[in-house]
mmCIF file of C-alpha atoms in Angstrom:
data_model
loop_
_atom_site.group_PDB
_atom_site.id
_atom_site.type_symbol
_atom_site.label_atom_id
_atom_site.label_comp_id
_atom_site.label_asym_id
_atom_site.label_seq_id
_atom_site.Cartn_x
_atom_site.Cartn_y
_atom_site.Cartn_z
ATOM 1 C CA UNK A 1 65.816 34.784 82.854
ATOM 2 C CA UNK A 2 65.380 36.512 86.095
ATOM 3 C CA UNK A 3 65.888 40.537 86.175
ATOM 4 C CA UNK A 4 69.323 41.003 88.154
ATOM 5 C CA UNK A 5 68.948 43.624 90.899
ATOM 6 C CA UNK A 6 72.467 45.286 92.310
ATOM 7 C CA UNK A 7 72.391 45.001 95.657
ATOM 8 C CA UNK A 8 74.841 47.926 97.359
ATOM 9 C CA UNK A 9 78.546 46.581 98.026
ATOM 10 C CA UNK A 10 78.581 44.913 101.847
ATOM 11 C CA UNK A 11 80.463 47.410 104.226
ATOM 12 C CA UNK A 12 83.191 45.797 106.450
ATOM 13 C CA UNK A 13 83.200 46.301 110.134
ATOM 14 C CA UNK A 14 85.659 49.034 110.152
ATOM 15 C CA UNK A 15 83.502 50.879 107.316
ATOM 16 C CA UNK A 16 80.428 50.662 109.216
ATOM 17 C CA UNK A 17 81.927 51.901 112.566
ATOM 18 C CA UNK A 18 83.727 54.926 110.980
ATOM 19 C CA UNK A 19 80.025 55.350 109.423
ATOM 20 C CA UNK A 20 78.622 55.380 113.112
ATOM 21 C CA UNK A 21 81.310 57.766 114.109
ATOM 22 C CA UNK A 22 80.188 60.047 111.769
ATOM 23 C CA UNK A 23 76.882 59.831 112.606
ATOM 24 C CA UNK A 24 77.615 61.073 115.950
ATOM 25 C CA UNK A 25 79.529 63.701 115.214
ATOM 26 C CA UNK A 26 76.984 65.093 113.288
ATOM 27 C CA UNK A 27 74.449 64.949 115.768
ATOM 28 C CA UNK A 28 76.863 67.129 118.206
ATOM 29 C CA UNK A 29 77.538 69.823 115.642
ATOM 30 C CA UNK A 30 73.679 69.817 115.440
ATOM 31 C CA UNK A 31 73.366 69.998 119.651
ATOM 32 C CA UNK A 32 75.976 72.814 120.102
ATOM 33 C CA UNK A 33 74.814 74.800 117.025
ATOM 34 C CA UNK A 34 71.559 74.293 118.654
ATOM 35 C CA UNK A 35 73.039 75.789 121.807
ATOM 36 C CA UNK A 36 74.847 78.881 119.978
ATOM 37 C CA UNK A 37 71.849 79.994 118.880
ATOM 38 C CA UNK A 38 70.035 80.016 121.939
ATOM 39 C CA UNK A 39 72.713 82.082 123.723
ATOM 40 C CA UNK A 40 72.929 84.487 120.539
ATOM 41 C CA UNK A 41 73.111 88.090 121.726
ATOM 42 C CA UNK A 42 70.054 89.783 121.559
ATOM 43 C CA UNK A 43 68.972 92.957 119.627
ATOM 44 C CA UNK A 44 70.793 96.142 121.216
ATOM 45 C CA UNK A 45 67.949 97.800 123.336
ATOM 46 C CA UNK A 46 67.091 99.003 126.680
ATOM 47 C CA UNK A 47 67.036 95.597 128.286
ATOM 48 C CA UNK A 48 65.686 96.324 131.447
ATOM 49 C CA UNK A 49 64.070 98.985 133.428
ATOM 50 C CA UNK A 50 64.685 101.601 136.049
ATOM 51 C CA UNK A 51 67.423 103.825 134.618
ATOM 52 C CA UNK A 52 67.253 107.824 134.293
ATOM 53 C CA UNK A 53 66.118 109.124 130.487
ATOM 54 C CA UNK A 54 69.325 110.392 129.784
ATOM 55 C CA UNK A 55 70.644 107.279 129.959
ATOM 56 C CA UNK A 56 68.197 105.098 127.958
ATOM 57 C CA UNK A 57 68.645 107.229 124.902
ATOM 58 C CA UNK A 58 72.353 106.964 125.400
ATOM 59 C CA UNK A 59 71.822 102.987 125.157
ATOM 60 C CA UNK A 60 69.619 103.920 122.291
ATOM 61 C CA UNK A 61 72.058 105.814 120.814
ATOM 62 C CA UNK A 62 74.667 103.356 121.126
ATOM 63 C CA UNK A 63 72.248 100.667 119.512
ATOM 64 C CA UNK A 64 72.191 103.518 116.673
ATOM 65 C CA UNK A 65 76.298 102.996 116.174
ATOM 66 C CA UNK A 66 75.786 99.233 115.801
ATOM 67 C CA UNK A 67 77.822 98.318 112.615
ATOM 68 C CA UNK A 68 80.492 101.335 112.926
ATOM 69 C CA UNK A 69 84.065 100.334 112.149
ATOM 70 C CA UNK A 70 86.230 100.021 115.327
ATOM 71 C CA UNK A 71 89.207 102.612 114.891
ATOM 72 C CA UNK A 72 91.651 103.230 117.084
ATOM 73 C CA UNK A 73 91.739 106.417 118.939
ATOM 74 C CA UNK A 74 88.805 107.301 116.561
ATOM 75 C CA UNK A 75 86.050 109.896 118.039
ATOM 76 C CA UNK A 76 88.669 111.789 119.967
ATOM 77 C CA UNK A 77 88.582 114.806 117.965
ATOM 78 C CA UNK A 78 87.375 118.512 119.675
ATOM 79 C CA UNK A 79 83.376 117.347 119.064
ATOM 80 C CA UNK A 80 82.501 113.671 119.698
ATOM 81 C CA UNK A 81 81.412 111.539 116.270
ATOM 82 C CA UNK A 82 83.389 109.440 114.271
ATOM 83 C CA UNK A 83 87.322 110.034 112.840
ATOM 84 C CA UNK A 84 89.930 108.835 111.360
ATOM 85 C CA UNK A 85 91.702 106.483 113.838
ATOM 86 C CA UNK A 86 95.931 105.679 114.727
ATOM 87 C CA UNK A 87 98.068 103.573 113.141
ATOM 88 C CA UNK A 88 99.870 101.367 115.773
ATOM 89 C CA UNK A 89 101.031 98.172 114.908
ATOM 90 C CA UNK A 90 102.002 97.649 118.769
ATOM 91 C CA UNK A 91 98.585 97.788 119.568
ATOM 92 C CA UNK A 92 96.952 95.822 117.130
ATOM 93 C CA UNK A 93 96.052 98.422 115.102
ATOM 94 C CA UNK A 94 98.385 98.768 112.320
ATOM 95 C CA UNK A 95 95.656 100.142 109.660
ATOM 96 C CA UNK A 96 93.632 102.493 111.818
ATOM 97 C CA UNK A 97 94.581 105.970 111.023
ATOM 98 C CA UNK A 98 93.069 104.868 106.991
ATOM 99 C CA UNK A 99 89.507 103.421 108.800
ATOM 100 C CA UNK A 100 86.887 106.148 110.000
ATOM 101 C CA UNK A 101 85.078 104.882 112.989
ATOM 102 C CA UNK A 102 85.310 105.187 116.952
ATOM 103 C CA UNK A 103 87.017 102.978 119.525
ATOM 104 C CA UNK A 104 85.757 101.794 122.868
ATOM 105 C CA UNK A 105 85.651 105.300 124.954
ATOM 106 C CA UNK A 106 84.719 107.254 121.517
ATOM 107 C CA UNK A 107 81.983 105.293 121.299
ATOM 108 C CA UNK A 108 80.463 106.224 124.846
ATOM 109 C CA UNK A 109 81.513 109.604 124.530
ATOM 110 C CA UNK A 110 79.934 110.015 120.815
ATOM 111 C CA UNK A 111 76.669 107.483 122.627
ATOM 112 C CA UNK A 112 75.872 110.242 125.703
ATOM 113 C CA UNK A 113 76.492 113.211 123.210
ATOM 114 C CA UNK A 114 73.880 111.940 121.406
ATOM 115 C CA UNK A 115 71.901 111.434 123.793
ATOM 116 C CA UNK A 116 71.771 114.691 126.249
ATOM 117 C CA UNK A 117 73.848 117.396 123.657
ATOM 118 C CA UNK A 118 76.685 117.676 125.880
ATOM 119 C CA UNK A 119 80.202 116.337 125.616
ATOM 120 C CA UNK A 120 80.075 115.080 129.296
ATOM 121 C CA UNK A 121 82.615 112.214 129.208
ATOM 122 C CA UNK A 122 85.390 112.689 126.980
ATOM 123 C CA UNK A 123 89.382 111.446 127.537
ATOM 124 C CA UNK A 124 89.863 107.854 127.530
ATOM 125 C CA UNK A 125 88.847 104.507 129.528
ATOM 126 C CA UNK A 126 90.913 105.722 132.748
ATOM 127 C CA UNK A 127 90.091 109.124 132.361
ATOM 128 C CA UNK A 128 86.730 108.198 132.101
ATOM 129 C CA UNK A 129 86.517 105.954 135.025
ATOM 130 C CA UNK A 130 87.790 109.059 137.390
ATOM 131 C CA UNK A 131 85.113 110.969 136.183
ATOM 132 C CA UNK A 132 83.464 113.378 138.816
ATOM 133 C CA UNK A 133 80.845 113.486 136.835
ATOM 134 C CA UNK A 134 79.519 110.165 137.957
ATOM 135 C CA UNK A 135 76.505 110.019 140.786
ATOM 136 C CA UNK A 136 77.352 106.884 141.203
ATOM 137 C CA UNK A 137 80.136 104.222 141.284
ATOM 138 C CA UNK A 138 80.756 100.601 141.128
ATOM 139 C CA UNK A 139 83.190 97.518 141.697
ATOM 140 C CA UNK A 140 83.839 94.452 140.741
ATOM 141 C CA UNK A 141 82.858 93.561 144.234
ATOM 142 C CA UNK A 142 79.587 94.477 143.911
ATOM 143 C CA UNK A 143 78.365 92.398 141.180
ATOM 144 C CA UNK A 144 76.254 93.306 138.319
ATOM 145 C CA UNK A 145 73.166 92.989 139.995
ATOM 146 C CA UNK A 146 73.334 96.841 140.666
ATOM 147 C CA UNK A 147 73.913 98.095 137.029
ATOM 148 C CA UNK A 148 71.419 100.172 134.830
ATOM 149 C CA UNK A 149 71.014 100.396 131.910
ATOM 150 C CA UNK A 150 73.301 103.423 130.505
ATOM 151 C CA UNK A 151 76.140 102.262 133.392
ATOM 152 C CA UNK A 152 79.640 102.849 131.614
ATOM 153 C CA UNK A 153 81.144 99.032 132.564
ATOM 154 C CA UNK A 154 85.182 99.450 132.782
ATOM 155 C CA UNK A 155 87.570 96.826 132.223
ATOM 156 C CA UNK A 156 90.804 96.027 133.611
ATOM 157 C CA UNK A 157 92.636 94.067 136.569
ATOM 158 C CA UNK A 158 93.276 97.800 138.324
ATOM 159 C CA UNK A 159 92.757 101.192 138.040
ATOM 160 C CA UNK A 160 95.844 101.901 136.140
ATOM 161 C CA UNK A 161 95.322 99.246 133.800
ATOM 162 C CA UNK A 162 91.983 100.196 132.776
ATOM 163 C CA UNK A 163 91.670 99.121 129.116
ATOM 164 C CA UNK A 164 88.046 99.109 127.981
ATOM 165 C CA UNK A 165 84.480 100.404 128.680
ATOM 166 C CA UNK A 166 81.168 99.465 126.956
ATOM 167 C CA UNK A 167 77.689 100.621 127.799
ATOM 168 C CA UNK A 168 75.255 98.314 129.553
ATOM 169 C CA UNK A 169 71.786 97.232 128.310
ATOM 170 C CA UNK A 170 70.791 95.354 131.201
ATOM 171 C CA UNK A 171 70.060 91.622 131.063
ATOM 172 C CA UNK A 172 74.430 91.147 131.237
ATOM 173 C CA UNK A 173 74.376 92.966 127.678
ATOM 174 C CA UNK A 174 77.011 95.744 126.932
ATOM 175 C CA UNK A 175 77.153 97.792 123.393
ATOM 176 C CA UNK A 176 81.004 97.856 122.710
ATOM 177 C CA UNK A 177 83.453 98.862 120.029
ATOM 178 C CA UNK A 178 85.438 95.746 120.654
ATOM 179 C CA UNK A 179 89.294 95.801 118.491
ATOM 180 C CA UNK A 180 90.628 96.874 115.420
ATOM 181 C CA UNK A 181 88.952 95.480 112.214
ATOM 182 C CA UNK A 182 85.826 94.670 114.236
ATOM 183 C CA UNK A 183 82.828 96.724 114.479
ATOM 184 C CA UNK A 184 80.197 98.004 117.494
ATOM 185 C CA UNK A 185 77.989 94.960 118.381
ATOM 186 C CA UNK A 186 76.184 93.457 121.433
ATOM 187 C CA UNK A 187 77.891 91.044 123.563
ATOM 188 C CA UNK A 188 77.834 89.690 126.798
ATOM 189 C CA UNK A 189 79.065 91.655 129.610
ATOM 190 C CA UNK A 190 80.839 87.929 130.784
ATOM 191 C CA UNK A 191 82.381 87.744 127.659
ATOM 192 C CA UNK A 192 85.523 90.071 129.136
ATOM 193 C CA UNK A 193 87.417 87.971 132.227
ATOM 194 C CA UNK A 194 88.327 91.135 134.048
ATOM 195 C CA UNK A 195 85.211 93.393 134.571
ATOM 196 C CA UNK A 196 86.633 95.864 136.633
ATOM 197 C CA UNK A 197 83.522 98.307 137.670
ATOM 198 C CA UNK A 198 80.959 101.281 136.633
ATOM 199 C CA UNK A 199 79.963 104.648 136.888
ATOM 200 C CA UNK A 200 76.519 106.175 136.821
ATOM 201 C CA UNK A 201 76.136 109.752 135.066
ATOM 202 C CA UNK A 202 72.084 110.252 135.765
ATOM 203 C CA UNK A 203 70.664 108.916 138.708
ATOM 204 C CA UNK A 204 67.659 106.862 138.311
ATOM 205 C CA UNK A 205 65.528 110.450 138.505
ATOM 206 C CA UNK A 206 67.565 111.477 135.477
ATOM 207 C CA UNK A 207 68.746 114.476 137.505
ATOM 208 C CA UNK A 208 72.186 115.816 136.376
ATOM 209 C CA UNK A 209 74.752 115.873 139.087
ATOM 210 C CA UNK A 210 74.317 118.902 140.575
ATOM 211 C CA UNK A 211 74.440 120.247 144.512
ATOM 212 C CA UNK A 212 71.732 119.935 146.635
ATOM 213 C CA UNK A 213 69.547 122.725 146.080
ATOM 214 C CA UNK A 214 71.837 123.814 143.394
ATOM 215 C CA UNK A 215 71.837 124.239 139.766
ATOM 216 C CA UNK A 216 74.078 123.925 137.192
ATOM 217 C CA UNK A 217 75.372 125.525 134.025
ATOM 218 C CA UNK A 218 77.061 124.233 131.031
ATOM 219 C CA UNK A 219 79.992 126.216 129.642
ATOM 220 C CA UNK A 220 82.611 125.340 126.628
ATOM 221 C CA UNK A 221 85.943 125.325 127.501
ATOM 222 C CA UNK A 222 88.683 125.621 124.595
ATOM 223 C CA UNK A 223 91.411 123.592 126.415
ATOM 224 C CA UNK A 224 92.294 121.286 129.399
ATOM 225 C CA UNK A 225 91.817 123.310 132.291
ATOM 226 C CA UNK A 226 93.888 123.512 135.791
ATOM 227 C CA UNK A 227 91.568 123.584 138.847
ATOM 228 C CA UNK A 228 92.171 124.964 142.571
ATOM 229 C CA UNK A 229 91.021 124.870 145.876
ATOM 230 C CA UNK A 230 89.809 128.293 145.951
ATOM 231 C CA UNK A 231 89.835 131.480 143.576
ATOM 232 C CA UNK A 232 93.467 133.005 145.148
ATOM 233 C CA UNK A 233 95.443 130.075 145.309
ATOM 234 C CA UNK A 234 97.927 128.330 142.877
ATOM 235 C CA UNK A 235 98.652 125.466 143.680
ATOM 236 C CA UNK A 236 96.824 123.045 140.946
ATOM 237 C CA UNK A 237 94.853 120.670 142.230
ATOM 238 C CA UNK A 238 93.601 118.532 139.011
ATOM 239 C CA UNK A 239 92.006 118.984 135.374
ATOM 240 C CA UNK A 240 89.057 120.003 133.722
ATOM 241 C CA UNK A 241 88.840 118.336 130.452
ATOM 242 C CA UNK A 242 88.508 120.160 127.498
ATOM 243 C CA UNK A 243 84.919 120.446 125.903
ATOM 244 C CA UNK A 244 81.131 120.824 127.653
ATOM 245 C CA UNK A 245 81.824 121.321 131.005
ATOM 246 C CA UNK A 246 79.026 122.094 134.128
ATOM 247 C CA UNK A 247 79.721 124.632 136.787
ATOM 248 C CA UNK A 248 77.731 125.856 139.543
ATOM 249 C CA UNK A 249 78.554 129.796 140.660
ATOM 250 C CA UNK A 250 81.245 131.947 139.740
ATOM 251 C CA UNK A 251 83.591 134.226 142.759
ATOM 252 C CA UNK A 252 85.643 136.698 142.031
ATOM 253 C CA UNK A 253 90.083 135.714 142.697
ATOM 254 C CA UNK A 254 93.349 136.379 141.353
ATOM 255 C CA UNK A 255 93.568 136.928 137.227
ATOM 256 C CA UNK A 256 94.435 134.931 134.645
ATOM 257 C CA UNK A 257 95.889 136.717 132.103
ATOM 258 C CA UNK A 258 97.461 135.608 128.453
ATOM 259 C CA UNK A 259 98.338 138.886 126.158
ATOM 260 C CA UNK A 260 95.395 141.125 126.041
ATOM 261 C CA UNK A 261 92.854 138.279 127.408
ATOM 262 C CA UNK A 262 92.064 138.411 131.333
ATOM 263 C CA UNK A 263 89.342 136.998 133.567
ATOM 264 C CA UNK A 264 88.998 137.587 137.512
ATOM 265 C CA UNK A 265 85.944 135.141 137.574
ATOM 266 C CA UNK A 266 86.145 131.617 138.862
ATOM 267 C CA UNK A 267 84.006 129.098 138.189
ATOM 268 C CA UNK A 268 83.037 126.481 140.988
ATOM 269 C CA UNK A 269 82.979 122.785 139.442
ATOM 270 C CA UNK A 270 83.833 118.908 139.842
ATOM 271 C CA UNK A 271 87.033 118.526 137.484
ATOM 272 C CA UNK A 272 87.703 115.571 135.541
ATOM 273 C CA UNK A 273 91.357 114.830 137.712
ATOM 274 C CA UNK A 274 90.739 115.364 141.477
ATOM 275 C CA UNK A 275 88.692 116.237 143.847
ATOM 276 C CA UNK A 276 85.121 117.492 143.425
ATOM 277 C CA UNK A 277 84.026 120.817 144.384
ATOM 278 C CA UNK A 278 87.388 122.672 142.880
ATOM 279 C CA UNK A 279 87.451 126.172 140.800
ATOM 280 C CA UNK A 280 88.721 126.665 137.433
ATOM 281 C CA UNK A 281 89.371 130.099 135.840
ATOM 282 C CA UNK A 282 86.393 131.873 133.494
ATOM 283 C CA UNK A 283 89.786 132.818 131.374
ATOM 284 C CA UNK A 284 89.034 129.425 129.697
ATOM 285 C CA UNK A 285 85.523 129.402 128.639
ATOM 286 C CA UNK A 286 85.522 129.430 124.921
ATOM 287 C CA UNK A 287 83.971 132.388 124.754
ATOM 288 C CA UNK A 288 82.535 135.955 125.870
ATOM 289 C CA UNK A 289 85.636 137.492 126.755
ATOM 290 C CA UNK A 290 87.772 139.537 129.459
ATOM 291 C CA UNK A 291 85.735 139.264 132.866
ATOM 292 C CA UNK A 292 82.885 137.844 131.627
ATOM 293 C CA UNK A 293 81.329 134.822 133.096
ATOM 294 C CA UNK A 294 78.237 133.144 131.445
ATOM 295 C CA UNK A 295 76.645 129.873 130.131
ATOM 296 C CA UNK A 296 76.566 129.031 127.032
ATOM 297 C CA UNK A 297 73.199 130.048 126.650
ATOM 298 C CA UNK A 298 74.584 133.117 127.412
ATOM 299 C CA UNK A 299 73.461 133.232 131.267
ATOM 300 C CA UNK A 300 74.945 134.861 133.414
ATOM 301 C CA UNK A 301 76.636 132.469 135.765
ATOM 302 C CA UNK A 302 75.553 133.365 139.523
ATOM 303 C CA UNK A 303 77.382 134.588 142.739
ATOM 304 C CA UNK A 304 78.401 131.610 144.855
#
């Protein structure tokens, strides 16, 4: 007697064009996993050339943060690094004050400290974007074909709706600390629909912004600050953040006086609110005392 041999069960039509179907849905699961891949971010590095030093370590710095828990308002304390953030449900962020971490502008603030010593852009995005500390400034009009590496990209539809800032790698790459229960990663620069502009804090020399011929001098101060025109008048005419602060000379104007502490000296400076060029009292440096005036190297500041 012949050996029987099971032959498999004959599919009906419907069967076999399901099977088809199938088939090709695989294959495009396979092409557009394919395709992820090949538009993966890349490792966080300096990603192109051409930028000052000061600003490639901050990139490398950044890349250093990789990993760290987003938390909002974290790295806003009185020295830049990582804190405890705000709970605030209405902004997404209802656990953040328990998670220890930074958030988009504590990120760029802790990234530069890192990188050059100085606390030289604290506050948040729109505070940041106003910096006078930038040498340089950019739009949405421009493009990206103008960024460095190190560039502080802004986001937002206008200035007062600022919400986010990243640092730029080059290549369309920013290192951000995206939301709440994220962390800092790499991503596209393209990935955000309303890239606002940048600011430049070293020029492509790496020089710091200083005058022409000019020098400056880095000074603490122990509170926000109100700046003026000129050492005798009082009408206010924007902000010096609190924290590391450059100045340029020192003149001698009206006193500032709170109990027993005084100061006559003014300090010449670009403030954080307003226009460049403006004088803030010596009554706020964090330390040295009653008309004194010096770095924090303990120089003394110069006649302007």
């Amino acid at each position: 007697m012949p050996t029987r041999v099971d032959l498999p069960p004959r599919r009906s039509l419907p069967a076999l064009r399901f099977a088809a179907l199938l088939a090709m849905l695989a294959s495009v699961i396979v092409f557009f996993s394919g395709a992820s891949e090949a538009r993966a971010a890349p490792a966080c590095a300096v990603l192109s050339s051409g930028a000052a030093p000061q600003a490639n370590s901050a990139v490398n710095a950044a890349c250093g943060l990789i990993g760290t828990p987003y938390s909002w308002g974290g790295g806003h304390g009185g020295q830049p690094g990582l804190t405890y953030g705000i709970c605030d449900p209405s902004n997404g962020a209802p656990n953040d004050c328990h998670v220890r971490g930074l958030d988009c502008s504590g990120m760029v603030r802790y990234a530069y400290y890192l990188a050059v010593g100085t606390d030289v852009i604290n506050g948040v995005t729109r505070t940041q974007w106003t910096s006078s500390r930038a040498v340089a400034r950019f739009y949405r009009s421009d493009g990206t074909a103008p960024l460095l590496p190190g560039d502080l990209v802004f986001f937002g539809n206008t200035p007062s709706t600022i919400h986010h800032v990243a640092v730029y790698l080059g290549q369309g790459y920013i290192a951000e600390a995206p939301y709440s229960g994220g962390h800092v990663q790499v991503s596209a620069l393209s990935s955000h629909g309303d890239y606002y502009g940048a600011i430049r804090l070293y020029g492509p020399g790496g020089g710091s912004p200083e005058p022409p011929g000019g020098s400056v001098y880095w000074v603490d101060t122990f509170t926000d600050a109100p700046v003026y025109g000129s050492p005798t008048r009082t009408s206010s005419t924007g902000t010096l953040r609190k924290g590391t602060n450059y100045v340029f000379c020192k003149a001698w104007g009206r006193e500032v006086r709170s109990g027993g502490s005084f100061n006559h000296w003014w300090l010449k400076t670009d403030p954080d609110v307003g226009p460049a060029g403006q004088w803030v009292s010596a009554y706020y440096l964090s330390r040295w005392g009653n008309d004194v005036a010096k770095d924090n190297n303990g120089a003394v500041i110069p006649d302007c």
